[in-house]
XYZ file of C-alpha atoms in Angstrom:
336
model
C 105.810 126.038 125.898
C 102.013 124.415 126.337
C 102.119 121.032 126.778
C 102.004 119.224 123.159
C 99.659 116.227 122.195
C 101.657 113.885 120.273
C 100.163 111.374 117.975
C 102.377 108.197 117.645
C 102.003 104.873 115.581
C 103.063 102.049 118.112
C 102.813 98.323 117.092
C 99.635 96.327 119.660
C 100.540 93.060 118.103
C 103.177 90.940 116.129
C 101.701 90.057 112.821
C 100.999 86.805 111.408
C 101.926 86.540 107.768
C 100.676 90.004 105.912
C 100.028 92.555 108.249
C 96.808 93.904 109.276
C 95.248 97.285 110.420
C 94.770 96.043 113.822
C 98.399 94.848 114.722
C 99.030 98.870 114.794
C 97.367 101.436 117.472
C 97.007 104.875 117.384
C 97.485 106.246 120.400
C 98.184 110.269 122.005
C 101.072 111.380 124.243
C 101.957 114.536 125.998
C 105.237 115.949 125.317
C 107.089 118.231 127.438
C 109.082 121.158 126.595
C 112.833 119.812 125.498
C 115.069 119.711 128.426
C 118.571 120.897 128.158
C 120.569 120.572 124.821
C 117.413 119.127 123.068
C 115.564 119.682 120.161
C 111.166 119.114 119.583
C 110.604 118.168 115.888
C 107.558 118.200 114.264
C 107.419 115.570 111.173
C 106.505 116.644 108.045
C 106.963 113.667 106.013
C 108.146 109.959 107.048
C 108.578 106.502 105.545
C 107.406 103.503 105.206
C 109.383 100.275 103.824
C 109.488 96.879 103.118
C 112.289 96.276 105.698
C 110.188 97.382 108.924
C 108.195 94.522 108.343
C 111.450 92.094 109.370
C 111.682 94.451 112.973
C 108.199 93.293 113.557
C 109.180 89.721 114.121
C 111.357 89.115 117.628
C 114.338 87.772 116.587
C 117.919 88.488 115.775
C 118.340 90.763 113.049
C 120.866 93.481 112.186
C 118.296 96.277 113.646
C 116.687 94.959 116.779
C 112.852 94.166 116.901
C 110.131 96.495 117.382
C 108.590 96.124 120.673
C 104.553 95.482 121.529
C 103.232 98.858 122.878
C 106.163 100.770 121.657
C 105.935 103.631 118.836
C 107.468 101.856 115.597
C 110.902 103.778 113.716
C 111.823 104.976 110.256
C 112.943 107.546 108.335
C 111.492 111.259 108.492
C 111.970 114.734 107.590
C 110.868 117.435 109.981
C 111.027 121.097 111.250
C 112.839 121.989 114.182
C 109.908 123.842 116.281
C 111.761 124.531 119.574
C 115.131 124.425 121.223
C 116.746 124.592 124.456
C 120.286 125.052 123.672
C 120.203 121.442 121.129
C 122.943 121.852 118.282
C 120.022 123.118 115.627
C 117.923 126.370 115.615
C 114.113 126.869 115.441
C 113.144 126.707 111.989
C 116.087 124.160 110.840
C 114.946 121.323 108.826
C 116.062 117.587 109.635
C 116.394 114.089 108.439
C 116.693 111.196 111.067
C 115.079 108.251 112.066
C 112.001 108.599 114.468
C 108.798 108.414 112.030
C 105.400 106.891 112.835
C 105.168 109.751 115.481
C 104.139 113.225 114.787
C 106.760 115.304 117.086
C 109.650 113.561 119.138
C 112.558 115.077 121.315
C 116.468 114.687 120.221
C 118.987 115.349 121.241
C 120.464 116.088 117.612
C 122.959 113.574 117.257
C 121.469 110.824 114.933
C 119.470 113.959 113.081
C 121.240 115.823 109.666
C 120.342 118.853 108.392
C 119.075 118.988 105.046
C 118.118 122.338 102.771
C 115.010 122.518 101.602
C 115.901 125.056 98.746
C 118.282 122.490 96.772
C 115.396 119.666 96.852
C 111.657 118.778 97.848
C 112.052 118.229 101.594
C 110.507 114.276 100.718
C 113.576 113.881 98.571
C 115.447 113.450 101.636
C 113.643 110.020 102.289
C 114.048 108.859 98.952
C 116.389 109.169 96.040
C 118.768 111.372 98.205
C 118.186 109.401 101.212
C 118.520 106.328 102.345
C 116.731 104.609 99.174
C 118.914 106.572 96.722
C 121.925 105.184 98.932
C 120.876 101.824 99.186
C 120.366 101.565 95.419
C 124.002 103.363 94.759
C 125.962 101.074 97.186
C 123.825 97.944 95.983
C 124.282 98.483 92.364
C 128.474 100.204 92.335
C 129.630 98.792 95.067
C 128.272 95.089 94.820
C 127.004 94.379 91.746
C 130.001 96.494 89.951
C 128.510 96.742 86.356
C 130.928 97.170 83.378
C 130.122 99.573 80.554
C 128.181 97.356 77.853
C 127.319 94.642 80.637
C 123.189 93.606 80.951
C 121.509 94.515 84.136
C 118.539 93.130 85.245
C 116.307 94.595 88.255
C 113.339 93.176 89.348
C 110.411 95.406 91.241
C 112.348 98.003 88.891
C 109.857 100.532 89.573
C 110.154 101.311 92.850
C 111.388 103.123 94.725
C 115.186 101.638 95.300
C 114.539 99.741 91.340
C 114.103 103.059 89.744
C 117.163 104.480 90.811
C 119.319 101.181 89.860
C 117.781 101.608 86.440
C 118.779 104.831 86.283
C 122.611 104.598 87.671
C 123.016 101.198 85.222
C 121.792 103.815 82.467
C 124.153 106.162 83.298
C 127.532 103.334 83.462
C 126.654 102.175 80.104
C 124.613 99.297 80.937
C 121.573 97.317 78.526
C 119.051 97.497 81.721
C 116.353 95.161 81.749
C 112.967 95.291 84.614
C 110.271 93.902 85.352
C 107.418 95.555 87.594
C 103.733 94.596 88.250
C 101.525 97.203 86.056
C 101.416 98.051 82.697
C 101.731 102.099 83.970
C 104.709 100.745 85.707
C 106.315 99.332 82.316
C 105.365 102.464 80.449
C 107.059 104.547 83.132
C 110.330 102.961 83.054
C 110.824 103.169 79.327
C 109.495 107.121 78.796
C 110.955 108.356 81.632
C 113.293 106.197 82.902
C 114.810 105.576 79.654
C 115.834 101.891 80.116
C 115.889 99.133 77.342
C 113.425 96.720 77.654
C 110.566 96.224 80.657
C 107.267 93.897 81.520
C 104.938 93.182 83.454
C 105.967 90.006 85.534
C 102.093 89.702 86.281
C 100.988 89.281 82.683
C 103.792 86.336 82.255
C 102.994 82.583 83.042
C 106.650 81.480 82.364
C 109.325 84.569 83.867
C 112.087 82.295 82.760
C 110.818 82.650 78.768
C 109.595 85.907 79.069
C 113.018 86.885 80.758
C 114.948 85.275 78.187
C 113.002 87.045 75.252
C 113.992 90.261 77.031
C 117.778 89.334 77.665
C 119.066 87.409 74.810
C 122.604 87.785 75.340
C 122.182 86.844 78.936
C 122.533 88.821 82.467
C 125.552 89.884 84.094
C 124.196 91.753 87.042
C 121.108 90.987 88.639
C 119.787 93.404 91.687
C 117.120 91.303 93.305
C 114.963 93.408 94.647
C 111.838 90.507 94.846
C 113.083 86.766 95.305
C 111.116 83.811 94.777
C 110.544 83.335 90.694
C 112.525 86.014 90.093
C 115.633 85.031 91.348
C 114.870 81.139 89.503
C 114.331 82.998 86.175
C 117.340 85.203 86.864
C 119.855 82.487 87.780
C 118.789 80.385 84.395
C 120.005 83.044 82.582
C 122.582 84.780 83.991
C 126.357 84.885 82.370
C 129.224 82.794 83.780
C 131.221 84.798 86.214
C 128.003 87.121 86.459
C 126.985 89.027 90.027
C 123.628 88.604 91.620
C 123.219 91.870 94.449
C 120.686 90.593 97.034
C 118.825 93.901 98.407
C 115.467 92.089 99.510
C 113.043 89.562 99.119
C 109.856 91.085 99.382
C 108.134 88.682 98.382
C 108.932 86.129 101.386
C 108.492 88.793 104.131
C 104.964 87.580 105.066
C 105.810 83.807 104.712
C 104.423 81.831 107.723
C 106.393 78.528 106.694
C 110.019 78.664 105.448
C 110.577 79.015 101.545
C 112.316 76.477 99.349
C 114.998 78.044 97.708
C 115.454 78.415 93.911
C 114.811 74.736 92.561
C 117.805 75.337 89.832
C 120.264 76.685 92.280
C 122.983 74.599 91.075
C 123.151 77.446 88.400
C 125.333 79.531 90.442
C 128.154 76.575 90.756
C 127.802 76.006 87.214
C 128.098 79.079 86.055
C 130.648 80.217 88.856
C 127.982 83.347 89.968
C 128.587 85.557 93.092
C 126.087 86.376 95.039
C 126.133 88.809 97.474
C 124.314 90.141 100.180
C 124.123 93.692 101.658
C 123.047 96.130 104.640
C 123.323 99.548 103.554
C 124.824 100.764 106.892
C 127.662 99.163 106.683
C 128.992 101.706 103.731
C 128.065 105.238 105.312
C 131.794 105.889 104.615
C 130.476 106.278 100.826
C 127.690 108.581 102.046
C 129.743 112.130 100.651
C 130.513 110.343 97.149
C 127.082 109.308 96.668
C 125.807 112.885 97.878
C 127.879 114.721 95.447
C 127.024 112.227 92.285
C 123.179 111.773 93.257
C 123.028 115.764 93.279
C 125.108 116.049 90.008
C 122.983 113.466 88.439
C 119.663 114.929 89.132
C 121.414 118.560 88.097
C 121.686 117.171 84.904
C 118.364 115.384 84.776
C 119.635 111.652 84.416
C 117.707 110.578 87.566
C 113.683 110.535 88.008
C 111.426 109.390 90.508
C 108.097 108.538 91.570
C 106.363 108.517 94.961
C 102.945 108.033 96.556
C 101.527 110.057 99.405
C 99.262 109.387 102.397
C 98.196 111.606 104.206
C 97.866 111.902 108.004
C 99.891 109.879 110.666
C 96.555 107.635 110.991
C 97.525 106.202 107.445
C 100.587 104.680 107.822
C 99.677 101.706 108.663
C 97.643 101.113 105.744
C 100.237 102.719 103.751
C 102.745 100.445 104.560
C 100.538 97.095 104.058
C 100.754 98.718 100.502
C 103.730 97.726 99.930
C 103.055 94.402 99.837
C 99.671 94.479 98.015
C 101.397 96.596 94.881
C 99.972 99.850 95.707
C 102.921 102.072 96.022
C 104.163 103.510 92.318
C 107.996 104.714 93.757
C 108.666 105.739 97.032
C 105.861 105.286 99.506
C 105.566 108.095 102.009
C 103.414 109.834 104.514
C 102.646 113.065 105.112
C 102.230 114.311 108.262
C 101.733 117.950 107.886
């Protein structure tokens, strides 16, 4: 095989509060041919989320820190493109985690292989990958709503929101979001099909404007956001109720620590558990969710949204999206 130029997203500097452009560098590699038992992938599509921006600080974490002149990690989906004996053939399609690069050697053992007949190969990053799992083991397995219970999610539009929604839809629940457009509103009630939505940005008191939306209280809350929302949240969640802590988005660019939730004392009072959680530690659910995330989009109970960059050089702007409100669902990049 010719030698391969390989484009690759590594990280030049640490950021300071929200990222910028120029903490990221573009830079070109050579690859060789894949040595024995390897794999060469080409991406296709890869991922960008609001946790990476945690593994750009160097600390202690449950993933360890990016490093300064390294290529940055995440989820893709790519085409095996050659072989040298590796445990997939040429032409294979395959999920893992080395994004922000455009091809990258394996030797196949962190890498699945996924059809692309029984889904849109993106699919894979999103409601039947890791974000579809993190919102199924978030809302089941922590949060454990009861037929009849109310659900709130905040940022319920995106992409691991929109799937809550959709699972507290389908176990009976009243399910409540908020989300930061008015298209973002509108899409959760036509095609999401939940009860009642707003836009937080529109509201000058969340607490009221929660409470006008949940009358009869919240029993599950999957806080997705942190900050006001989890304030508003705890004033009016039900005794005995169960708060899932999936992220806190909007602290992830603090530069000084953040007070916590002035009416805290709410969870003692009204006896709340709150619980937080990694989504690797329940990979042994990983075959249940598979086979009821595929039956439930079968049947059409489970939509999503995503928005697409395009081109490797993007990412980085893509994923300072996040944080500015400009991803609608999943954000992804495409890469070919």
């Amino acid at each position: 095989m010719d030698q391969i130029v390989n484009r690759q997203i590594c990280l030049r500097s640490r950021p300071l509060g929200m990222p910028k452009e120029e903490n990221f560098q573009l830079v070109e590699v050579p690859i060789q041919e894949p040595g024995k038992g390897q794999l060469l992938v080409r991406n296709l599509y890869m991922s960008v989320d609001p946790y990476m921006r945690g593994r750009m600080v160097d600390r202690k974490s449950y993933a360890p820190p990016f490093q300064i002149g390294e290529p940055l990690e995440g989820g893709c989906v790519g085409r095996v493109v050659a072989s040298n004996g590796g445990p997939f053939e040429v032409g294979d399609h395959v999920v893992g985690m080395q994004g922000w690069r455009e091809y990258y050697l394996s030797d196949g053992k962190r890498l699945a292989k996924i059809d692309p007949d029984a889904a849109p190969l993106q699919a894979y990053l999103s409601v039947l990958g890791m974000t579809g799992f993190t919102a199924y083991v978030g809302l089941l397995h922590v949060g454990r709503p009861k037929e009849g219970e109310t659900l709130f999610v905040s940022a319920a539009s995106g992409a691991v929101g929109a799937v809550v929604c959709q699972i507290g839809k389908i176990k009976g629940c009243r399910v409540v979001g908020s989300a930061g457009s008015d298209e973002k509103v509108g899409w959760l009630l036509k095609e999401a099909k939940i009860d009642a939505a707003f836009n937080y940005k529109k509201s000058s008191d969340l607490v009221r404007e929660l409470g006008k939306h949940c009358p009869g209280g919240i029993d599950v809350y999957f806080e997705n956001v942190g900050g006001k929302h989890l304030e508003a949240a705890l004033e009016h969640m039900n005794p005995f109720g169960r708060i899932a802590l999936c992220g806190l988005i909007s602290q992830y660019n603090a530069t000084e620590p953040v007070p916590g939730p002035a009416n805290f004392v709410q969870a003692v009072l009204k006896r709340l558990t709150l619980q937080g959680f990694i989504v690797g530690d329940h990979f042994d659910r990983a075959t249940q969710f598979r086979n009821d995330m595929g039956k439930w989009i079968a049947e059409g109970k489970i939509k999503w949204k995503e928005t697409v960059a395009d081109g490797l050089e993007n990412a980085p702007r893509a994923f300072i999206g996040l944080f500015e409100g400009k991803n609608f669902g999943k954000m992804l990049v495409r890469l070919a």
